[in-house]
Backbone as numpy.savetxt, mean C-alpha at the origin, in Angstrom:
# Nx Ny Nz CAx CAy CAz Cx Cy Cz
4.82 -12.24 -5.74 3.96 -11.10 -5.76 4.87 -9.83 -5.75
4.48 -8.87 -6.61 5.19 -7.63 -6.65 4.16 -6.50 -6.56
4.49 -5.46 -5.86 3.57 -4.36 -5.63 4.09 -3.10 -6.26
3.19 -2.34 -6.85 3.53 -1.05 -7.39 2.53 -0.02 -6.78
2.99 1.17 -6.51 2.13 2.21 -5.96 2.28 3.45 -6.84
1.21 4.22 -6.94 1.20 5.47 -7.69 0.97 6.63 -6.76
2.04 7.35 -6.42 1.90 8.44 -5.44 1.05 9.58 -5.99
0.94 9.69 -7.29 0.10 10.72 -7.90 -1.39 10.46 -7.63
-1.76 9.20 -7.58 -3.15 8.81 -7.29 -3.45 8.81 -5.80
-2.44 8.60 -4.97 -2.66 8.44 -3.52 -3.23 9.72 -2.92
-4.26 9.52 -2.10 -4.90 10.65 -1.41 -4.50 10.69 0.06
-3.70 9.76 0.55 -3.24 9.76 1.92 -4.25 9.24 2.90
-5.20 8.41 2.48 -6.22 7.89 3.40 -5.62 6.99 4.49
-4.53 6.30 4.21 -3.87 5.45 5.18 -4.42 4.06 5.37
-5.41 3.69 4.53 -5.97 2.33 4.70 -4.95 1.26 4.42
-4.00 1.52 3.57 -2.97 0.54 3.26 -2.11 0.28 4.50
-1.80 1.31 5.22 -0.93 1.16 6.42 -1.69 0.39 7.50
-2.96 0.65 7.62 -3.74 -0.10 8.63 -3.88 -1.54 8.25
-3.96 -1.87 7.00 -4.14 -3.26 6.56 -2.81 -4.02 6.52
-1.72 -3.35 6.12 -0.41 -4.03 5.95 0.72 -3.11 6.39
0.89 -2.89 7.67 1.90 -1.98 8.15 3.35 -2.44 7.92
3.53 -3.69 7.64 4.88 -4.19 7.31 5.25 -3.91 5.87
4.30 -3.57 5.07 4.53 -3.33 3.63 4.39 -1.86 3.25
3.50 -1.15 3.93 3.23 0.28 3.57 3.43 1.19 4.76
3.81 2.43 4.45 3.91 3.50 5.40 3.40 4.78 4.72
3.37 5.85 5.46 2.92 7.14 4.93 3.97 8.20 5.11
4.12 9.06 4.08 4.98 10.20 4.13 4.51 11.17 5.24
5.38 11.59 6.09 5.03 12.48 7.20 4.54 13.87 6.70
5.04 14.28 5.56 4.67 15.60 5.04 3.30 15.69 4.38
3.01 14.73 3.50 1.79 14.80 2.76 0.87 13.60 2.88
1.32 12.60 3.64 0.47 11.40 3.89 0.46 10.38 2.75
1.21 10.64 1.68 1.18 9.68 0.57 1.91 8.42 0.88
1.56 7.39 0.18 2.10 6.03 0.39 3.59 5.92 0.24
4.21 5.18 1.11 5.60 4.78 1.01 5.60 3.27 0.96
6.18 2.69 -0.05 6.24 1.23 -0.19 7.50 0.74 0.52
7.29 -0.03 1.61 8.44 -0.54 2.39 8.99 -1.81 1.80
8.10 -2.60 1.12 8.56 -3.90 0.59 7.80 -4.14 -0.70
8.50 -3.99 -1.81 7.88 -4.16 -3.16 7.62 -5.62 -3.51
8.23 -6.52 -2.75 8.06 -7.98 -3.04 7.92 -8.73 -1.71
6.79 -8.51 -1.02 6.64 -9.18 0.27 6.42 -10.65 0.11
6.65 -11.38 1.19 6.48 -12.82 1.18 4.99 -13.25 1.21
4.78 -14.49 1.08 3.44 -15.04 1.03 2.63 -14.77 2.29
3.31 -14.65 3.39 2.63 -14.38 4.68 1.96 -12.99 4.71
2.32 -12.11 3.80 1.73 -10.79 3.69 0.66 -10.68 2.58
0.46 -11.75 1.87 -0.47 -11.69 0.72 -1.85 -11.22 1.10
-2.47 -11.80 2.08 -3.83 -11.42 2.44 -3.91 -9.96 2.85
-2.92 -9.48 3.61 -2.95 -8.08 4.07 -2.73 -7.13 2.88
-1.85 -7.49 1.96 -1.64 -6.64 0.80 -2.88 -6.62 -0.09
-3.49 -7.76 -0.27 -4.75 -7.80 -1.05 -5.81 -6.87 -0.43
-5.94 -6.94 0.87 -6.91 -6.11 1.57 -6.53 -4.61 1.38
-5.28 -4.26 1.49 -4.82 -2.87 1.31 -5.20 -2.38 -0.09
-4.96 -3.21 -1.10 -5.26 -2.80 -2.49 -6.74 -2.62 -2.67
-7.55 -3.57 -2.11 -9.01 -3.49 -2.27 -9.58 -2.26 -1.56
-9.03 -1.89 -0.43 -9.55 -0.79 0.34 -9.04 0.59 -0.09
-8.01 0.66 -0.93 -7.48 1.94 -1.34 -8.54 2.67 -2.14
-8.94 3.87 -1.66 -10.04 4.60 -2.29 -9.70 5.15 -3.69
-8.41 5.28 -4.00 -8.04 5.79 -5.30 -7.34 4.77 -6.20
-7.31 3.53 -5.81 -6.64 2.45 -6.56 -5.17 2.79 -6.87
-4.48 3.28 -5.85 -3.08 3.66 -6.02 -2.14 2.48 -5.80
-2.72 1.33 -5.42 -1.88 0.14 -5.16 -2.22 -0.93 -6.24
-1.19 -1.43 -6.84 -1.38 -2.43 -7.91 -0.55 -3.67 -7.57
-1.14 -4.86 -7.66 -0.43 -6.09 -7.37 -0.17 -6.72 -8.72
1.11 -6.99 -8.96 1.51 -7.56 -10.28 1.89 -8.99 -10.12
């Protein structure tokens, strides 16, 4: 699994961080997504899927 994020689409809602804090963080200045792990292990799959589904702007893509 590989993850891509689009900071231009990100609105800073933070749902990704709540769902998968080991994979996502937020920029302190504007709240946009910071990808901590672009290729997380299988143990993070469910959390990453939830983060992508809950993202209000579809800024997270799983490849």
